[in-house]
Coordinates of C-alpha atoms in Angstrom, one line a residue:
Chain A
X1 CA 0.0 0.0 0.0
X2 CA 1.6 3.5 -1.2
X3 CA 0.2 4.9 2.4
X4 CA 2.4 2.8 4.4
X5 CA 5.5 3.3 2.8
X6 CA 5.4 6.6 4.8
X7 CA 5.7 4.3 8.1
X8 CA 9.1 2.5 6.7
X9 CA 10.5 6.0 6.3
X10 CA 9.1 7.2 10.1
X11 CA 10.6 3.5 10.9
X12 CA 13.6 4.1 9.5
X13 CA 14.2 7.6 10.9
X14 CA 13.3 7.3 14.2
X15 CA 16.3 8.6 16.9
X16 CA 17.2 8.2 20.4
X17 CA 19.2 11.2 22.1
X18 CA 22.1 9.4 24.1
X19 CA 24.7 10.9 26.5
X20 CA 27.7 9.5 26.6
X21 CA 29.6 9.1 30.3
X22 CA 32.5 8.2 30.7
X23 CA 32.8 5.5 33.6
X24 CA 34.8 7.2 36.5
X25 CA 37.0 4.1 37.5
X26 CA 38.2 4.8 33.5
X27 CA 40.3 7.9 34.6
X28 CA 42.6 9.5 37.5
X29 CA 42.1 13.2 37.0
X30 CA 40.5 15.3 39.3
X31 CA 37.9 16.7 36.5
X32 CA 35.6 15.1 35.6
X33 CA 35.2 14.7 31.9
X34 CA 32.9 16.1 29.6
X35 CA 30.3 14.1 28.6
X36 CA 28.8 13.4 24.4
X37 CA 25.5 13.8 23.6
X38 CA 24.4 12.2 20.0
X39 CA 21.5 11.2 18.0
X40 CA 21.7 7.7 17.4
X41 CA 19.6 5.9 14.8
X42 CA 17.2 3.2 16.7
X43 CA 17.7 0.8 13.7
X44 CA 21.7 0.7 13.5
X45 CA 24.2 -0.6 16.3
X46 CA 26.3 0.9 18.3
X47 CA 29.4 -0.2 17.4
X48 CA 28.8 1.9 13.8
X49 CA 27.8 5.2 15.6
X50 CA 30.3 5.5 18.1
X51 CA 33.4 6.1 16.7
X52 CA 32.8 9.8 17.5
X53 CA 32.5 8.5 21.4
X54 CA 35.5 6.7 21.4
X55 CA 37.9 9.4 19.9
X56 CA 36.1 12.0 22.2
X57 CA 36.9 9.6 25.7
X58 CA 40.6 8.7 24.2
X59 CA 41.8 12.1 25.6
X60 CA 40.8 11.0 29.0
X61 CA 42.4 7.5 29.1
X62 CA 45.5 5.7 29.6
X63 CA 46.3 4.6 25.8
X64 CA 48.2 1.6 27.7
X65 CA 45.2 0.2 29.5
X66 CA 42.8 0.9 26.9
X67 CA 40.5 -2.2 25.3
X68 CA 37.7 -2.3 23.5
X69 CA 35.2 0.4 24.5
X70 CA 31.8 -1.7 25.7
X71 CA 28.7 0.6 27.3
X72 CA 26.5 -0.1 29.9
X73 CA 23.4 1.4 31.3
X74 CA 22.8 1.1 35.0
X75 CA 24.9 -2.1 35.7
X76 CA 23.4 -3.8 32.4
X77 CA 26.4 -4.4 30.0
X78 CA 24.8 -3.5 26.7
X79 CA 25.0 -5.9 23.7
X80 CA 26.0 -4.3 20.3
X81 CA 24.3 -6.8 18.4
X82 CA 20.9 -6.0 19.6
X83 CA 19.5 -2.9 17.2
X84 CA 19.8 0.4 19.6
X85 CA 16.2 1.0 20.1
X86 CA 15.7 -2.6 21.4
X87 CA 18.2 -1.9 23.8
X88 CA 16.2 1.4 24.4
X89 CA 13.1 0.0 24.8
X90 CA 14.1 -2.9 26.7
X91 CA 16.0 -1.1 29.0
X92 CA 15.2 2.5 29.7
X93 CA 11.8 3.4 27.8
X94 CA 10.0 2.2 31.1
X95 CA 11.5 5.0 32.7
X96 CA 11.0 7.8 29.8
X97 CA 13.9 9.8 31.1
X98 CA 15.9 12.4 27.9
X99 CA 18.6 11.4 27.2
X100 CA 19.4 8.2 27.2
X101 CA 22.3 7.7 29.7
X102 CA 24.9 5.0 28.8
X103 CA 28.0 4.7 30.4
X104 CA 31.3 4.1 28.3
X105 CA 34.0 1.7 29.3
X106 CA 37.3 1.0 28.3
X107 CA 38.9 -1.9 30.7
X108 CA 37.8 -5.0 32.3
X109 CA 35.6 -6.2 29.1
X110 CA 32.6 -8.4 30.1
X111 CA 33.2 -11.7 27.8
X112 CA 31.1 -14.0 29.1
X113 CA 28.3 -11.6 28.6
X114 CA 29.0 -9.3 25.3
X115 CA 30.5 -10.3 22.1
X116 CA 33.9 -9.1 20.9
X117 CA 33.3 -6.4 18.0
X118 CA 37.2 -5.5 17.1
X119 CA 35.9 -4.1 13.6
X120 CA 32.7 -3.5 11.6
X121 CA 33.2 -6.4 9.8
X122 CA 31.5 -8.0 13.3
X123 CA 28.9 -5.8 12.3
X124 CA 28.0 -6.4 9.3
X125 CA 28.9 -10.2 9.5
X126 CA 26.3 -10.9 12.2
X127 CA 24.2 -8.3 10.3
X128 CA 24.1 -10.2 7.2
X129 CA 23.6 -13.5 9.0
X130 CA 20.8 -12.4 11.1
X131 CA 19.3 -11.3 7.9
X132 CA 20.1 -14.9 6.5
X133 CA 18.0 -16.3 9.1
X134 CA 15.2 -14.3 8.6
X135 CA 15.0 -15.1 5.0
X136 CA 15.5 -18.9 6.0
X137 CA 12.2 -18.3 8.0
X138 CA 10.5 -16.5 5.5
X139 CA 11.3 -17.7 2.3
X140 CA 13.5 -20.9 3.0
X141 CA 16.5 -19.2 2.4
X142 CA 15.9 -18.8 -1.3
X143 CA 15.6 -14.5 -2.1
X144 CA 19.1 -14.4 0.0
X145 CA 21.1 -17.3 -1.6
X146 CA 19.6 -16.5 -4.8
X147 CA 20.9 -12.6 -4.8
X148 CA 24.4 -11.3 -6.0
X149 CA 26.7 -10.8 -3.4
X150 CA 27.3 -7.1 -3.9
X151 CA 23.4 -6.7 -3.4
X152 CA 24.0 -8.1 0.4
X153 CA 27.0 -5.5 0.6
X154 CA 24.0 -3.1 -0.6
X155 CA 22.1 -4.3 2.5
X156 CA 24.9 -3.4 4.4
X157 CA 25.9 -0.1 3.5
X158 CA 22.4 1.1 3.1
X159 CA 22.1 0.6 6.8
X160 CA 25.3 1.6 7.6
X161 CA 25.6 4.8 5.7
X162 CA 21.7 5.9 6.8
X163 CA 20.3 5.6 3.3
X164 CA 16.7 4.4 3.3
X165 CA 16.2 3.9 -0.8
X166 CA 19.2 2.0 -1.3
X167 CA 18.1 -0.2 1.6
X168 CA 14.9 -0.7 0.4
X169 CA 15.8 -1.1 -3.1
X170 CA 17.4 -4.4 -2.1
X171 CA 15.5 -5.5 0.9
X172 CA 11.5 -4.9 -0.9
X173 CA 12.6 -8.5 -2.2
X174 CA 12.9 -10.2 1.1
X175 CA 9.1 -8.7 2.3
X176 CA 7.5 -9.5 -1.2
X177 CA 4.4 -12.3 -0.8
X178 CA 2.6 -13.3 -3.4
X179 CA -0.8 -15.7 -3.5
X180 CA 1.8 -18.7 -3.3
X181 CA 4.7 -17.3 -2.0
X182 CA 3.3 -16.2 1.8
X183 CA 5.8 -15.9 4.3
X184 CA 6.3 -19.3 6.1
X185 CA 7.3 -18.5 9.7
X186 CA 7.7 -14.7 10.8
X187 CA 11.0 -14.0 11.9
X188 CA 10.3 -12.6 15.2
X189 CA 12.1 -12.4 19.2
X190 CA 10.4 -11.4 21.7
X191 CA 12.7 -9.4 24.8
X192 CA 12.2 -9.4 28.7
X193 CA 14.8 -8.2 31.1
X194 CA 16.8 -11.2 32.8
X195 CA 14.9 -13.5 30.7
X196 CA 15.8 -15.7 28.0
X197 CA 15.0 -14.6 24.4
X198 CA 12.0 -16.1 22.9
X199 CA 12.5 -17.4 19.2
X200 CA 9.9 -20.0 17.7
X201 CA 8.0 -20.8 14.6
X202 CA 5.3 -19.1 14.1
X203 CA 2.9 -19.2 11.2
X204 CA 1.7 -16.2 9.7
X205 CA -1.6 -17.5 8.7
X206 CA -4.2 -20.0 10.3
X207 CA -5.9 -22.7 8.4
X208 CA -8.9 -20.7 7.5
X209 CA -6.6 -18.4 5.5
X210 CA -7.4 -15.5 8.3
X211 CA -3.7 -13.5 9.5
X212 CA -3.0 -14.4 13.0
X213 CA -2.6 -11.1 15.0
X214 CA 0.2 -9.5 17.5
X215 CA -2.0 -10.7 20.3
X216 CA -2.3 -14.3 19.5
X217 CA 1.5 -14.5 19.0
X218 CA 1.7 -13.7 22.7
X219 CA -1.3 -15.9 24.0
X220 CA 1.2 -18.6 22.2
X221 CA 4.6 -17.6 23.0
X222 CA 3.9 -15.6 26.6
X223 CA 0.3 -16.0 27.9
X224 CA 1.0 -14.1 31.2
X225 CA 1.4 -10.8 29.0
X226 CA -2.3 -10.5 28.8
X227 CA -3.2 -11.3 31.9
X228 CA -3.0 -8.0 34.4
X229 CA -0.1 -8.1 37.1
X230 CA -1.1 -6.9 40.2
X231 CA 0.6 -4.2 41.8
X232 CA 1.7 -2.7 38.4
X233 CA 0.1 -1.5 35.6
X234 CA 0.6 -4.3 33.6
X235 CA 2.8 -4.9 30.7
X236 CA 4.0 -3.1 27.4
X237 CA 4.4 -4.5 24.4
X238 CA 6.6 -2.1 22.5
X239 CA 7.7 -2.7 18.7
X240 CA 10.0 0.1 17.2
X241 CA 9.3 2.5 20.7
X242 CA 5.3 2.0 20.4
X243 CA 2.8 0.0 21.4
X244 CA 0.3 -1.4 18.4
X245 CA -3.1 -2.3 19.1
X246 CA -3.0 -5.9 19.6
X247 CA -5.3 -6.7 16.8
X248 CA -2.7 -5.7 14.1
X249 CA -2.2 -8.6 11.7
X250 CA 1.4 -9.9 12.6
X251 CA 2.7 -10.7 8.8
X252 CA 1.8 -6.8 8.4
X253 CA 3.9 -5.8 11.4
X254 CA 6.8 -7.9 9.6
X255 CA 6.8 -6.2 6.6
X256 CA 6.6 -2.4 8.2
X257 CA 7.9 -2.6 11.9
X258 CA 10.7 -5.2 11.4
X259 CA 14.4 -3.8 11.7
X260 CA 16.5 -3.6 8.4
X261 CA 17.8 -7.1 9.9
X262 CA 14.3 -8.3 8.8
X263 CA 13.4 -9.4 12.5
X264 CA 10.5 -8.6 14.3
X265 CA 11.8 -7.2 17.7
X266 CA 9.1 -7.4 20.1
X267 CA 10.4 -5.8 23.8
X268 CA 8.1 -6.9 26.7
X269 CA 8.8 -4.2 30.0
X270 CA 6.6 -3.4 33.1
X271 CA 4.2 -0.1 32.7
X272 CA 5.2 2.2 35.0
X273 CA 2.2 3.6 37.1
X274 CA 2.6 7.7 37.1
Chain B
X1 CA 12.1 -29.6 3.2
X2 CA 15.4 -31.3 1.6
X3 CA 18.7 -31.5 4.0
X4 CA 16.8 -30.6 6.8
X5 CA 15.8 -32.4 9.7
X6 CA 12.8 -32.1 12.1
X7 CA 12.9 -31.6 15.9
X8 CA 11.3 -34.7 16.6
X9 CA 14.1 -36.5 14.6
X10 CA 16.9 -34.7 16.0
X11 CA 16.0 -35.4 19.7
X12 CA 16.0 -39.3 18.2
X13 CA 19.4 -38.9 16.5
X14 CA 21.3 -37.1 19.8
X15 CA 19.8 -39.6 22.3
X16 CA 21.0 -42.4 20.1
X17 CA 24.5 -40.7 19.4
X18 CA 24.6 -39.7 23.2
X19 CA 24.0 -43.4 24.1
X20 CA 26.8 -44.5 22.0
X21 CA 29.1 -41.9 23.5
X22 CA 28.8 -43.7 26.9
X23 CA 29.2 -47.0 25.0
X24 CA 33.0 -45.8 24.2
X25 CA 33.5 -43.1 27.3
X26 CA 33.0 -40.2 24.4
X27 CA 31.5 -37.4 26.8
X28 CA 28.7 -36.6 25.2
X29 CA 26.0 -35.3 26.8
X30 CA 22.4 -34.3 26.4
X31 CA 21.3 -31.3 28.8
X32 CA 17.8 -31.1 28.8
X33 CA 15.5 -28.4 30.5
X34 CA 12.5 -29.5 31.8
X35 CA 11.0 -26.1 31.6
X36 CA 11.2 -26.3 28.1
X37 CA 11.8 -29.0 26.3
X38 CA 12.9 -27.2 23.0
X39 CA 15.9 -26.0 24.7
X40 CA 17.9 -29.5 24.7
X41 CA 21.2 -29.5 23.4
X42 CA 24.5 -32.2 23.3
X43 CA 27.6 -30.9 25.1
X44 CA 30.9 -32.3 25.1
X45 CA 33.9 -30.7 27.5
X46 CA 37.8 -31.6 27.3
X47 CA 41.1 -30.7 27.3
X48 CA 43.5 -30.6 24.2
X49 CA 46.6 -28.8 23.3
X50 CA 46.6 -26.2 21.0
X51 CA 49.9 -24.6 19.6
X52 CA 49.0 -20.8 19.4
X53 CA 50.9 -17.7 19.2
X54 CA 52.7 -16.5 22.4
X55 CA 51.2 -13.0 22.2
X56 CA 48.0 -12.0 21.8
X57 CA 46.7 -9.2 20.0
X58 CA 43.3 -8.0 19.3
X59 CA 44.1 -6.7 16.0
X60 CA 42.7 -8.0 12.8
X61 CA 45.1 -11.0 11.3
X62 CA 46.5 -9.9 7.5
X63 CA 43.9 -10.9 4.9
X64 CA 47.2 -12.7 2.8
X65 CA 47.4 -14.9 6.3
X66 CA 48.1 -18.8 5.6
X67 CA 46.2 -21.5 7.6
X68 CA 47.1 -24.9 7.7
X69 CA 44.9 -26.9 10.1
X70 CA 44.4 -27.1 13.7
X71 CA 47.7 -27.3 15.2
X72 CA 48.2 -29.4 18.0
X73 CA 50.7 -29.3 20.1
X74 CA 52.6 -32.3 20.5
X75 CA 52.8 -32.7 16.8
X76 CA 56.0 -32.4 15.5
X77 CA 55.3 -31.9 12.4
X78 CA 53.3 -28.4 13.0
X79 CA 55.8 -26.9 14.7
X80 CA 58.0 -26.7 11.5
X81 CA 55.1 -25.9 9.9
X82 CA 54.0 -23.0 12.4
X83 CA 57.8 -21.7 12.2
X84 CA 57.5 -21.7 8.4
X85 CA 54.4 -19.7 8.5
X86 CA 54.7 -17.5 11.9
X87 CA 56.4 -14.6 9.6
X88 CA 53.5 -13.9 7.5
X89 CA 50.6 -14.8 9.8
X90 CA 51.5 -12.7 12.9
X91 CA 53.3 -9.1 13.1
X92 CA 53.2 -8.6 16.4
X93 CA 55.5 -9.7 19.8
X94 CA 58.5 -12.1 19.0
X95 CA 56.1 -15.1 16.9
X96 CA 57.2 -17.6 19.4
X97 CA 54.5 -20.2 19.5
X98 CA 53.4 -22.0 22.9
X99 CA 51.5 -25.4 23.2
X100 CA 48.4 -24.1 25.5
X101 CA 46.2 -26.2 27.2
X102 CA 42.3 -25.4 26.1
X103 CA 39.3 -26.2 27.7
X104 CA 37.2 -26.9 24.9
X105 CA 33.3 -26.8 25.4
X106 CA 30.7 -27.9 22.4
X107 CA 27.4 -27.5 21.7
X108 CA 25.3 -29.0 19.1
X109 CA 22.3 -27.0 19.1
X110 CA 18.9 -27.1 17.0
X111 CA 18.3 -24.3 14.9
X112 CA 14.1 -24.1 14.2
X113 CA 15.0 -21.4 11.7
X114 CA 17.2 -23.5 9.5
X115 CA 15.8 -26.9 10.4
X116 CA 19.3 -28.2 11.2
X117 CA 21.6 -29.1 14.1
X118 CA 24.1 -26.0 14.6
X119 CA 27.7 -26.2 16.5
X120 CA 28.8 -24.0 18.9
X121 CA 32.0 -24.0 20.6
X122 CA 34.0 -22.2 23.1
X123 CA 37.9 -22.7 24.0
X124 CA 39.0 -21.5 27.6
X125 CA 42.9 -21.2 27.9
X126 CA 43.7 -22.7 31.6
X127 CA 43.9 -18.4 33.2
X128 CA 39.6 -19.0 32.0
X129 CA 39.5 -16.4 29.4
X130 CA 38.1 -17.3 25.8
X131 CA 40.2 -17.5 23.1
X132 CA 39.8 -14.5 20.5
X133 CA 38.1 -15.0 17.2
X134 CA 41.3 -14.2 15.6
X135 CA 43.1 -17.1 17.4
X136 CA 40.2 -19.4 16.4
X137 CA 40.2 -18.5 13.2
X138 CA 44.0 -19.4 13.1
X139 CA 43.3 -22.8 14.3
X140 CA 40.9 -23.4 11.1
X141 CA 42.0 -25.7 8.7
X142 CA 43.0 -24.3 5.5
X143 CA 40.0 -25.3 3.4
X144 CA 38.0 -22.7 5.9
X145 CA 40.3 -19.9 4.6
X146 CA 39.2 -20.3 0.9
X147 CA 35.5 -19.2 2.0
X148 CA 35.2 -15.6 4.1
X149 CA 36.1 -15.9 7.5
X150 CA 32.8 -13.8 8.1
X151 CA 30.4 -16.2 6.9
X152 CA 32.3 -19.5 8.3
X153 CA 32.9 -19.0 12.1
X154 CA 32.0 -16.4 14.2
X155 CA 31.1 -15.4 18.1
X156 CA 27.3 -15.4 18.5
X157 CA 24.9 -15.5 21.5
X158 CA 24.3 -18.6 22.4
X159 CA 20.1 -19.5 21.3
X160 CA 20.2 -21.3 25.0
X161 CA 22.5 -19.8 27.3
X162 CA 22.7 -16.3 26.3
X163 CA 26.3 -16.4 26.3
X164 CA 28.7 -15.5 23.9
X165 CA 29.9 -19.0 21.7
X166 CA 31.7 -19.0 17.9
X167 CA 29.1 -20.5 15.6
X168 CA 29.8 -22.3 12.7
X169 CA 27.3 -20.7 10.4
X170 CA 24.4 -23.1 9.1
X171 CA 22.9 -21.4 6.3
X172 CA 24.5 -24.2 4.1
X173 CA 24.3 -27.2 5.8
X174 CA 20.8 -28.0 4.7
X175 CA 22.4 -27.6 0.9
X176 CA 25.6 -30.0 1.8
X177 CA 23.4 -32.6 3.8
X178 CA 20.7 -32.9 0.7
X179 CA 24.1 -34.2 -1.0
X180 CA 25.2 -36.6 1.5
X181 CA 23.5 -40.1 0.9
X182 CA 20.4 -41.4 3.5
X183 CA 21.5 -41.4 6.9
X184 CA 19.8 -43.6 9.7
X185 CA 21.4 -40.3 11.8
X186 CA 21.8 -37.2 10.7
X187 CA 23.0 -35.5 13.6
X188 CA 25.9 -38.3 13.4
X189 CA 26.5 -37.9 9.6
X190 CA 26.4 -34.1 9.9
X191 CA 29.0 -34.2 13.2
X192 CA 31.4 -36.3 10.9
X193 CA 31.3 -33.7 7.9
X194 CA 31.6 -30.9 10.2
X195 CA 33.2 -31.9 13.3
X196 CA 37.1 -31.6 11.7
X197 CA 36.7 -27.7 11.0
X198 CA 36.1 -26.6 14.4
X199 CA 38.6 -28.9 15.9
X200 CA 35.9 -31.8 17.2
X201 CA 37.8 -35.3 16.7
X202 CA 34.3 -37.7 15.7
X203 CA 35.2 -41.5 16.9
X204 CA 34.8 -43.5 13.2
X205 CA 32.5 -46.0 15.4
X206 CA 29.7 -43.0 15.0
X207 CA 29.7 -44.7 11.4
X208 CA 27.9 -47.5 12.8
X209 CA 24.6 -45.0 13.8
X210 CA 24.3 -44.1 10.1

């Protein structure tokens, strides 16, 4: 529909304002050091945006005791590979406190809870393969193994450089259905805090040829979602920073909320009562 | 869907492959989770020595870098080997090489995605910290080098533990295994093709499941 191509651009544009702190057992002066504030794109990963971060903090560190930078947000090491705004909206949305404050690090890496990322090609490798995976649910595989290789670095660079049209001018042909060519399984994962992701088949469609919704993905996958906590106001169901009604038809969500990864990242946090 | 497998299957294939472990004192073993059942996997742990260079360094390996197989250490023919090729693998520190001791921990994980078995691995030097990707990929044997080290092995969350674990990447294997002949076991066959790229010895009595 030529209406909701506006909500792949709003997708694709949509920002978090970070602030960048240094962690204070990282240096010895007596000043503190300034901190760096920058608009980050929810869809990309950290690791591409922070170059400017890690420059900016070099000044203030020991170049002899100086690893690979790794954030964290109030005691939670931060994973790269997750998209930023699922990190956002797992973590900090609940609280709806400007600007996001993440904490930058530079010694005592956490490795047996974040990944190494020594280069982009981390990125884009687990990128890629994540996007692999989706197809593989999708499509069997077949739209991925069957492009050119340089339209995969397209992928890439469209979501690394910030450019939505030559994103989309490869990826439209991983979210094309036809009559016989439905999706299979959406690729979808589903995020708690201190829980383990959730990752299963899932098919768009019931037998009557009706599309399953948002909401019975989670009567499936996490009944106790729907079912009002006491003592709390319950729980969100954020996709992309928002909550959709629970009626929206799930193979729709996958082809305009997914991240360019072609994933379906579904954060589950508690509603804070005002 | 050709050179794939179903759940149902696999759970029959690592039972029978775990039971023949204990049959010839192979360490397998099938951790199950009663929570959820779709969260079974086969671990193996054990110790090896692994001939890797003296320093470390987290920088990127040259692209021209020669491979030739995992290197144990009390082979005597890789240490003239690892001498003739320290000079244009490594630029860093002196290029001694030193046999290390290696926990080595492996997973052979279901993948509902692929509909295939998927291994992931981890190697501990004796101090507890992981080996680097770039050390791993230097223990690959050579024929890995001919394909991009980006889309062979690399460090991924663990589906399971949530932990970090290289991968060997399975978007192919459903595409090798349709090639390979019937199988009574897939898991078995697949672990036989597989196992010598990431440095898992499979016993040749495995044939016998197939």
């Amino acid at each position: 529909m030529i209406e909701d191509r506006q909500i792949l651009r709003d997708i694709w544009d949509g920002r978090i304002p970070v602030c960048f702190t240094l962690s204070q057992d990282e240096y010895t002066s007596p000043d503190q050091p300034d901190v760096y504030y920058l608009l980050v794109p929810r869809l990309s990963y950290f690791p591409i945006v922070s170059d400017k971060v890690v420059r900016f903090f070099s000044q203030y560190v020991q170049p002899d005791t100086q690893g690979e930078m790794w954030l964290e947000f109030q005691g939670q090491p931060l994973k790269w590979h997750y998209p930023i705004g699922v990190l956002y909206d797992l973590y900090a949305a609940d609280q709806d406190q400007l600007p996001w404050n993440v904490i930058v690090h530079f010694q005592k890496f956490p490795e047996s809870e974040l990944l190494r990322c020594g280069s982009r090609d981390a990125v884009e490798s687990h990128f890629i393969a994540t996007v692999k995976e989706a197809d593989a649910l999708k499509h069997r595989g077949v739209v991925m193994s069957g492009m050119q290789k340089r339209d995969h670095k397209q992928l890439w660079s469209g979501l690394r450089d910030d450019k939505f049209e030559e994103f989309w001018t490869i990826n439209r042909r991983l979210m094309e259905q036809t009559v016989e060519n439905q999706f299979r399984s959406i690729p979808f994962r589903i995020y708690q805090i201190e829980q383990p992701l959730i990752q299963k088949l899932f098919q768009p469609l019931h037998e009557d040829g009706k599309p399953a919704t948002l909401k019975e993905l989670l009567e499936q996958m996490l009944p106790s979602v729907l079912t009002p906590q006491p003592n709390n106001g319950g729980s969100r169901v954020l996709i992309q920073g928002i909550e959709p009604p629970l009626e929206t038809p799930l193979v729709w969500l996958s082809e305009y909320m997914s991240h360019p990864d072609n994933f379906l990242h579904i954060c589950i946090t508690s509603r804070s009562l005002p | 869907m050709a050179g794939s497998i179903s759940w149902n299957n696999f759970m029959e294939d690592v039972v029978k492959l775990q039971q023949h472990s204990n049959c010839i004192s192979d360490s397998w073993q099938l951790i199950s989770s009663t929570a959820d059942p779709a969260q079974s996997y086969l671990c193996k742990k054990f110790q090896k020595l692994y001939r890797l260079p003296a320093i470390s360094t987290t920088t990127m390996l040259p692209s021209d870098e020669q491979v030739i197989g995992w290197k144990i250490g009390d082979d005597e023919q890789s240490v003239g080997n690892c001498s003739a090729m320290t000079t244009t693998t490594w630029s860093h520190g002196d290029n001694k090489h030193i046999a290390q001791l290696c926990s080595c921990e492996y997973h052979v994980v279901y993948s509902a995605s692929y509909g295939v078995p998927v291994a992931y691995f981890n190697l501990c030097r004796t101090n507890g910290c992981l080996l680097s990707l770039e050390e791993v990929w230097y223990l690959l044997p050579e024929e890995a080098a001919r394909h991009d080290k980006w889309t062979f092995v690399t460090q991924q969350e663990h589906p399971v533990l949530a932990r970090p674990f290289f991968q060997l990447h399975p978007c192919h294997t459903a595409a090798f295994m349709s090639r390979v002949g019937k199988s009574r076991n897939y898991v078995a066959t697949w672990l036989s093709v597989i196992g010598s790229a990431i440095g898992l010895d499979v016993d040749l009595s495995y044939a016998t499941l197939t």
